Amino acid sequence: MEDLISVIVPVYKVEKYLNKCIESIVNQTYKNLEIILVDDGSPDECGKICDNYAQKDMRIKVIHKENGGLSDARNAGIEVASGIYIAFVDSDDYVSYDYIEYMYKMLINGNAKLAICGVQEIWKNTRIEEENNINMEELTPKEAFENLLFDKGIKVSAYAKLYHKSLWEENRFPKGKVYEDTAIIYKVIEEAKKIVYGSKKCYYYIARVGSISKQQGYNRNEEDYIEHTKKMLEFIEKEYPELKIAIHRFDLYAKFRILRMLIFTEPRNRKMEKEIIREIKKNQREVFFCKKTPRRDKIAILLLNLGLPIFKFMWIVYCKKTGRVV
């Protein structure tokens, strides 16, 4: 008999997207599922939608709780999960019908505790194309971190992963924080010891204005992002100092992200902008000449060195072309 797998879906103010998300889960090719819908005090019709699905599918459990944030909702799901394995799906995203089966087979065949699949980010003008050259590989934590730091398929996200439940015996998402994935996933990767990765993009991430990670402009939430990123990189540097350039690349990427937010925030924080630019330029040369650095990062470095106004203008052009959030 197939192992029971718990799929945890935190739900809050996503009634426009929720039906598609749940439909993609209940119609999985892997059937032995426990689907945990955590209504995190959503003020819209999400709670009713969850209850309606629970009446139609005995595999669905619904938790109604006071709003406590994404971390708290995921933790609530972990507490009641009875599956041998756990997966997460955000309620404004959706997954391919073989999302669970694909990762489960990798876990079993690779005798691992953590499986990771690819992610398709969907922006306004994104065209989903048929995939070719799908690869699978077994990784050590060091190899997984290198892929993550160079953005080679592995994301700092709770979703697009299948975990053995034992990985969550001690680990929990930090309550009251945002960008909580960055605070915990590196610990889970290290604890897993062995990771299996398949590049097939089974998870569809809907990039939308209003989501925590796609806010426009710099706000206090970014302080959590900066804090979590710093702790993650300090941990990896301590355990794997040979990944120095990879660490510098991710740090540079994170600072570019903050810089983009700052230059579209009024009033402008010129002092912080200058400090971020100074930090970027400190390691930009070694990152630029590293063959593993993504092409977009190298272009960003070149544009910034031509001047902040040119960097800002080209980012606006890029966003208009791709439909991304500025």
PDB file of N, CA and C in Angstrom, residues 194-261:
ATOM      1  N   LYS A 194      20.690  13.632   2.655  1.00  0.00           N
ATOM      2  CA  LYS A 194      20.656  13.240   1.255  1.00  0.00           C
ATOM      3  C   LYS A 194      19.408  13.834   0.617  1.00  0.00           C
ATOM      4  N   ILE A 195      19.581  14.468  -0.546  1.00  0.00           N
ATOM      5  CA  ILE A 195      18.486  15.147  -1.232  1.00  0.00           C
ATOM      6  C   ILE A 195      18.398  14.627  -2.655  1.00  0.00           C
ATOM      7  N   VAL A 196      17.176  14.412  -3.136  1.00  0.00           N
ATOM      8  CA  VAL A 196      16.989  14.059  -4.540  1.00  0.00           C
ATOM      9  C   VAL A 196      16.295  15.226  -5.225  1.00  0.00           C
ATOM     10  N   TYR A 197      16.827  15.605  -6.370  1.00  0.00           N
ATOM     11  CA  TYR A 197      16.293  16.766  -7.103  1.00  0.00           C
ATOM     12  C   TYR A 197      15.929  16.369  -8.519  1.00  0.00           C
ATOM     13  N   GLY A 198      14.740  16.751  -8.927  1.00  0.00           N
ATOM     14  CA  GLY A 198      14.291  16.555 -10.300  1.00  0.00           C
ATOM     15  C   GLY A 198      13.908  17.899 -10.895  1.00  0.00           C
ATOM     16  N   SER A 199      14.405  18.203 -12.076  1.00  0.00           N
ATOM     17  CA  SER A 199      14.218  19.542 -12.649  1.00  0.00           C
ATOM     18  C   SER A 199      12.829  19.755 -13.255  1.00  0.00           C
ATOM     19  N   LYS A 200      12.021  18.713 -13.325  1.00  0.00           N
ATOM     20  CA  LYS A 200      10.673  18.874 -13.873  1.00  0.00           C
ATOM     21  C   LYS A 200       9.899  19.898 -13.042  1.00  0.00           C
ATOM     22  N   LYS A 201       9.282  20.870 -13.719  1.00  0.00           N
ATOM     23  CA  LYS A 201       8.574  21.949 -13.026  1.00  0.00           C
ATOM     24  C   LYS A 201       7.135  21.528 -12.738  1.00  0.00           C
ATOM     25  N   CYS A 202       6.946  20.997 -11.547  1.00  0.00           N
ATOM     26  CA  CYS A 202       5.636  20.500 -11.127  1.00  0.00           C
ATOM     27  C   CYS A 202       4.866  21.500 -10.277  1.00  0.00           C
ATOM     28  N   TYR A 203       5.539  22.570  -9.863  1.00  0.00           N
ATOM     29  CA  TYR A 203       4.905  23.575  -9.003  1.00  0.00           C
ATOM     30  C   TYR A 203       4.774  24.883  -9.774  1.00  0.00           C
ATOM     31  N   TYR A 204       3.555  25.448  -9.769  1.00  0.00           N
ATOM     32  CA  TYR A 204       3.280  26.682 -10.496  1.00  0.00           C
ATOM     33  C   TYR A 204       3.046  27.825  -9.515  1.00  0.00           C
ATOM     34  N   TYR A 205       4.041  28.687  -9.438  1.00  0.00           N
ATOM     35  CA  TYR A 205       4.009  29.819  -8.513  1.00  0.00           C
ATOM     36  C   TYR A 205       3.402  31.032  -9.209  1.00  0.00           C
ATOM     37  N   ILE A 206       2.273  31.507  -8.706  1.00  0.00           N
ATOM     38  CA  ILE A 206       1.598  32.660  -9.295  1.00  0.00           C
ATOM     39  C   ILE A 206       2.163  33.933  -8.675  1.00  0.00           C
ATOM     40  N   ALA A 207       2.937  34.665  -9.442  1.00  0.00           N
ATOM     41  CA  ALA A 207       3.521  35.923  -8.960  1.00  0.00           C
ATOM     42  C   ALA A 207       2.463  37.014  -9.082  1.00  0.00           C
ATOM     43  N   ARG A 208       1.983  37.500  -7.962  1.00  0.00           N
ATOM     44  CA  ARG A 208       0.891  38.476  -7.988  1.00  0.00           C
ATOM     45  C   ARG A 208       1.195  39.624  -7.048  1.00  0.00           C
ATOM     46  N   VAL A 209       0.746  40.816  -7.432  1.00  0.00           N
ATOM     47  CA  VAL A 209       0.865  41.982  -6.569  1.00  0.00           C
ATOM     48  C   VAL A 209      -0.002  41.747  -5.345  1.00  0.00           C
ATOM     49  N   GLY A 210       0.557  42.019  -4.160  1.00  0.00           N
ATOM     50  CA  GLY A 210      -0.203  41.819  -2.941  1.00  0.00           C
ATOM     51  C   GLY A 210       0.296  40.654  -2.118  1.00  0.00           C
ATOM     52  N   SER A 211       0.983  39.704  -2.759  1.00  0.00           N
ATOM     53  CA  SER A 211       1.572  38.619  -1.984  1.00  0.00           C
ATOM     54  C   SER A 211       2.756  39.187  -1.206  1.00  0.00           C
ATOM     55  N   ILE A 212       3.100  38.517  -0.113  1.00  0.00           N
ATOM     56  CA  ILE A 212       4.153  39.033   0.767  1.00  0.00           C
ATOM     57  C   ILE A 212       5.464  39.235   0.026  1.00  0.00           C
ATOM     58  N   SER A 213       5.819  38.293  -0.826  1.00  0.00           N
ATOM     59  CA  SER A 213       7.115  38.364  -1.507  1.00  0.00           C
ATOM     60  C   SER A 213       7.102  39.264  -2.738  1.00  0.00           C
ATOM     61  N   LYS A 214       5.929  39.776  -3.108  1.00  0.00           N
ATOM     62  CA  LYS A 214       5.841  40.619  -4.303  1.00  0.00           C
ATOM     63  C   LYS A 214       5.251  41.982  -3.980  1.00  0.00           C
ATOM     64  N   GLN A 215       5.551  42.482  -2.758  1.00  0.00           N
ATOM     65  CA  GLN A 215       5.129  43.828  -2.393  1.00  0.00           C
ATOM     66  C   GLN A 215       5.911  44.835  -3.225  1.00  0.00           C
ATOM     67  N   GLN A 216       5.272  45.949  -3.528  1.00  0.00           N
ATOM     68  CA  GLN A 216       5.956  47.011  -4.264  1.00  0.00           C
ATOM     69  C   GLN A 216       6.563  47.990  -3.267  1.00  0.00           C
ATOM     70  N   GLY A 217       7.826  48.288  -3.457  1.00  0.00           N
ATOM     71  CA  GLY A 217       8.489  49.219  -2.564  1.00  0.00           C
ATOM     72  C   GLY A 217       9.045  48.548  -1.321  1.00  0.00           C
ATOM     73  N   TYR A 218       9.921  49.272  -0.631  1.00  0.00           N
ATOM     74  CA  TYR A 218      10.579  48.747   0.570  1.00  0.00           C
ATOM     75  C   TYR A 218       9.695  48.984   1.783  1.00  0.00           C
ATOM     76  N   ASN A 219       9.513  47.956   2.605  1.00  0.00           N
ATOM     77  CA  ASN A 219       8.744  48.094   3.833  1.00  0.00           C
ATOM     78  C   ASN A 219       9.411  47.279   4.930  1.00  0.00           C
ATOM     79  N   ARG A 220       8.871  47.344   6.114  1.00  0.00           N
ATOM     80  CA  ARG A 220       9.528  46.729   7.269  1.00  0.00           C
ATOM     81  C   ARG A 220       9.623  45.207   7.154  1.00  0.00           C
ATOM     82  N   ASN A 221       8.775  44.591   6.315  1.00  0.00           N
ATOM     83  CA  ASN A 221       8.887  43.145   6.101  1.00  0.00           C
ATOM     84  C   ASN A 221      10.262  42.743   5.595  1.00  0.00           C
ATOM     85  N   GLU A 222      10.882  43.653   4.849  1.00  0.00           N
ATOM     86  CA  GLU A 222      12.187  43.329   4.264  1.00  0.00           C
ATOM     87  C   GLU A 222      13.265  43.162   5.325  1.00  0.00           C
ATOM     88  N   GLU A 223      13.016  43.693   6.521  1.00  0.00           N
ATOM     89  CA  GLU A 223      13.975  43.497   7.606  1.00  0.00           C
ATOM     90  C   GLU A 223      14.062  42.014   7.975  1.00  0.00           C
ATOM     91  N   ASP A 224      12.912  41.317   7.906  1.00  0.00           N
ATOM     92  CA  ASP A 224      12.917  39.868   8.147  1.00  0.00           C
ATOM     93  C   ASP A 224      13.712  39.156   7.060  1.00  0.00           C
ATOM     94  N   TYR A 225      13.525  39.585   5.812  1.00  0.00           N
ATOM     95  CA  TYR A 225      14.260  38.977   4.691  1.00  0.00           C
ATOM     96  C   TYR A 225      15.764  39.142   4.885  1.00  0.00           C
ATOM     97  N   ILE A 226      16.187  40.341   5.259  1.00  0.00           N
ATOM     98  CA  ILE A 226      17.609  40.617   5.470  1.00  0.00           C
ATOM     99  C   ILE A 226      18.153  39.767   6.622  1.00  0.00           C
ATOM    100  N   GLU A 227      17.394  39.693   7.712  1.00  0.00           N
ATOM    101  CA  GLU A 227      17.830  38.927   8.889  1.00  0.00           C
ATOM    102  C   GLU A 227      17.937  37.440   8.575  1.00  0.00           C
ATOM    103  N   HIS A 228      16.904  36.871   7.951  1.00  0.00           N
ATOM    104  CA  HIS A 228      16.915  35.439   7.659  1.00  0.00           C
ATOM    105  C   HIS A 228      18.012  35.068   6.658  1.00  0.00           C
ATOM    106  N   THR A 229      18.198  35.922   5.650  1.00  0.00           N
ATOM    107  CA  THR A 229      19.226  35.665   4.646  1.00  0.00           C
ATOM    108  C   THR A 229      20.612  35.684   5.278  1.00  0.00           C
ATOM    109  N   LYS A 230      20.838  36.647   6.137  1.00  0.00           N
ATOM    110  CA  LYS A 230      22.138  36.753   6.813  1.00  0.00           C
ATOM    111  C   LYS A 230      22.437  35.504   7.631  1.00  0.00           C
ATOM    112  N   LYS A 231      21.444  35.027   8.396  1.00  0.00           N
ATOM    113  CA  LYS A 231      21.656  33.838   9.231  1.00  0.00           C
ATOM    114  C   LYS A 231      21.894  32.598   8.377  1.00  0.00           C
ATOM    115  N   MET A 232      21.147  32.476   7.275  1.00  0.00           N
ATOM    116  CA  MET A 232      21.340  31.325   6.391  1.00  0.00           C
ATOM    117  C   MET A 232      22.746  31.318   5.812  1.00  0.00           C
ATOM    118  N   LEU A 233      23.200  32.457   5.319  1.00  0.00           N
ATOM    119  CA  LEU A 233      24.518  32.525   4.695  1.00  0.00           C
ATOM    120  C   LEU A 233      25.631  32.325   5.716  1.00  0.00           C
ATOM    121  N   GLU A 234      25.430  32.821   6.927  1.00  0.00           N
ATOM    122  CA  GLU A 234      26.432  32.609   7.979  1.00  0.00           C
ATOM    123  C   GLU A 234      26.542  31.121   8.319  1.00  0.00           C
ATOM    124  N   PHE A 235      25.402  30.428   8.343  1.00  0.00           N
ATOM    125  CA  PHE A 235      25.421  28.993   8.627  1.00  0.00           C
ATOM    126  C   PHE A 235      26.164  28.233   7.533  1.00  0.00           C
ATOM    127  N   ILE A 236      25.823  28.521   6.279  1.00  0.00           N
ATOM    128  CA  ILE A 236      26.459  27.807   5.167  1.00  0.00           C
ATOM    129  C   ILE A 236      27.960  28.105   5.120  1.00  0.00           C
ATOM    130  N   GLU A 237      28.330  29.345   5.377  1.00  0.00           N
ATOM    131  CA  GLU A 237      29.754  29.705   5.359  1.00  0.00           C
ATOM    132  C   GLU A 237      30.527  28.965   6.456  1.00  0.00           C
ATOM    133  N   LYS A 238      29.884  28.805   7.615  1.00  0.00           N
ATOM    134  CA  LYS A 238      30.543  28.097   8.718  1.00  0.00           C
ATOM    135  C   LYS A 238      30.720  26.617   8.394  1.00  0.00           C
ATOM    136  N   GLU A 239      29.679  25.995   7.821  1.00  0.00           N
ATOM    137  CA  GLU A 239      29.716  24.559   7.544  1.00  0.00           C
ATOM    138  C   GLU A 239      30.455  24.227   6.248  1.00  0.00           C
ATOM    139  N   TYR A 240      30.370  25.123   5.260  1.00  0.00           N
ATOM    140  CA  TYR A 240      30.948  24.856   3.943  1.00  0.00           C
ATOM    141  C   TYR A 240      31.673  26.106   3.420  1.00  0.00           C
ATOM    142  N   PRO A 241      32.797  26.452   4.039  1.00  0.00           N
ATOM    143  CA  PRO A 241      33.527  27.670   3.636  1.00  0.00           C
ATOM    144  C   PRO A 241      33.991  27.642   2.186  1.00  0.00           C
ATOM    145  N   GLU A 242      34.092  26.441   1.596  1.00  0.00           N
ATOM    146  CA  GLU A 242      34.508  26.340   0.198  1.00  0.00           C
ATOM    147  C   GLU A 242      33.452  26.872  -0.765  1.00  0.00           C
ATOM    148  N   LEU A 243      32.251  27.168  -0.255  1.00  0.00           N
ATOM    149  CA  LEU A 243      31.182  27.734  -1.096  1.00  0.00           C
ATOM    150  C   LEU A 243      31.190  29.268  -1.049  1.00  0.00           C
ATOM    151  N   LYS A 244      32.334  29.851  -0.784  1.00  0.00           N
ATOM    152  CA  LYS A 244      32.436  31.293  -0.581  1.00  0.00           C
ATOM    153  C   LYS A 244      31.856  32.094  -1.743  1.00  0.00           C
ATOM    154  N   ILE A 245      32.232  31.768  -2.967  1.00  0.00           N
ATOM    155  CA  ILE A 245      31.749  32.540  -4.114  1.00  0.00           C
ATOM    156  C   ILE A 245      30.242  32.368  -4.284  1.00  0.00           C
ATOM    157  N   ALA A 246      29.756  31.161  -4.056  1.00  0.00           N
ATOM    158  CA  ALA A 246      28.318  30.925  -4.144  1.00  0.00           C
ATOM    159  C   ALA A 246      27.571  31.753  -3.104  1.00  0.00           C
ATOM    160  N   ILE A 247      28.136  31.832  -1.908  1.00  0.00           N
ATOM    161  CA  ILE A 247      27.537  32.640  -0.836  1.00  0.00           C
ATOM    162  C   ILE A 247      27.522  34.107  -1.232  1.00  0.00           C
ATOM    163  N   HIS A 248      28.634  34.584  -1.789  1.00  0.00           N
ATOM    164  CA  HIS A 248      28.703  35.980  -2.229  1.00  0.00           C
ATOM    165  C   HIS A 248      27.701  36.255  -3.348  1.00  0.00           C
ATOM    166  N   ARG A 249      27.489  35.264  -4.229  1.00  0.00           N
ATOM    167  CA  ARG A 249      26.518  35.447  -5.314  1.00  0.00           C
ATOM    168  C   ARG A 249      25.110  35.611  -4.764  1.00  0.00           C
ATOM    169  N   PHE A 250      24.717  34.760  -3.804  1.00  0.00           N
ATOM    170  CA  PHE A 250      23.367  34.866  -3.242  1.00  0.00           C
ATOM    171  C   PHE A 250      23.218  36.162  -2.457  1.00  0.00           C
ATOM    172  N   ASP A 251      24.265  36.539  -1.745  1.00  0.00           N
ATOM    173  CA  ASP A 251      24.234  37.797  -0.990  1.00  0.00           C
ATOM    174  C   ASP A 251      24.076  38.978  -1.941  1.00  0.00           C
ATOM    175  N   LEU A 252      24.771  38.933  -3.064  1.00  0.00           N
ATOM    176  CA  LEU A 252      24.653  39.994  -4.067  1.00  0.00           C
ATOM    177  C   LEU A 252      23.227  40.032  -4.633  1.00  0.00           C
ATOM    178  N   TYR A 253      22.673  38.856  -4.934  1.00  0.00           N
ATOM    179  CA  TYR A 253      21.299  38.781  -5.435  1.00  0.00           C
ATOM    180  C   TYR A 253      20.325  39.390  -4.431  1.00  0.00           C
ATOM    181  N   ALA A 254      20.496  39.058  -3.141  1.00  0.00           N
ATOM    182  CA  ALA A 254      19.604  39.564  -2.110  1.00  0.00           C
ATOM    183  C   ALA A 254      19.693  41.085  -1.999  1.00  0.00           C
ATOM    184  N   LYS A 255      20.903  41.617  -2.132  1.00  0.00           N
ATOM    185  CA  LYS A 255      21.072  43.065  -2.037  1.00  0.00           C
ATOM    186  C   LYS A 255      20.517  43.780  -3.266  1.00  0.00           C
ATOM    187  N   PHE A 256      20.629  43.152  -4.435  1.00  0.00           N
ATOM    188  CA  PHE A 256      19.991  43.725  -5.620  1.00  0.00           C
ATOM    189  C   PHE A 256      18.472  43.783  -5.428  1.00  0.00           C
ATOM    190  N   ARG A 257      17.930  42.772  -4.807  1.00  0.00           N
ATOM    191  CA  ARG A 257      16.490  42.744  -4.557  1.00  0.00           C
ATOM    192  C   ARG A 257      16.064  43.923  -3.669  1.00  0.00           C
ATOM    193  N   ILE A 258      16.830  44.155  -2.607  1.00  0.00           N
ATOM    194  CA  ILE A 258      16.534  45.271  -1.707  1.00  0.00           C
ATOM    195  C   ILE A 258      16.713  46.600  -2.429  1.00  0.00           C
ATOM    196  N   LEU A 259      17.767  46.717  -3.234  1.00  0.00           N
ATOM    197  CA  LEU A 259      18.030  47.948  -3.969  1.00  0.00           C
ATOM    198  C   LEU A 259      16.874  48.276  -4.915  1.00  0.00           C
ATOM    199  N   ARG A 260      16.356  47.258  -5.621  1.00  0.00           N
ATOM    200  CA  ARG A 260      15.233  47.487  -6.533  1.00  0.00           C
ATOM    201  C   ARG A 260      14.022  48.032  -5.790  1.00  0.00           C
ATOM    202  N   MET A 261      13.792  47.526  -4.590  1.00  0.00           N
ATOM    203  CA  MET A 261      12.673  48.028  -3.804  1.00  0.00           C
ATOM    204  C   MET A 261      12.906  49.466  -3.343  1.00  0.00           C
TER     205      MET A 261
END
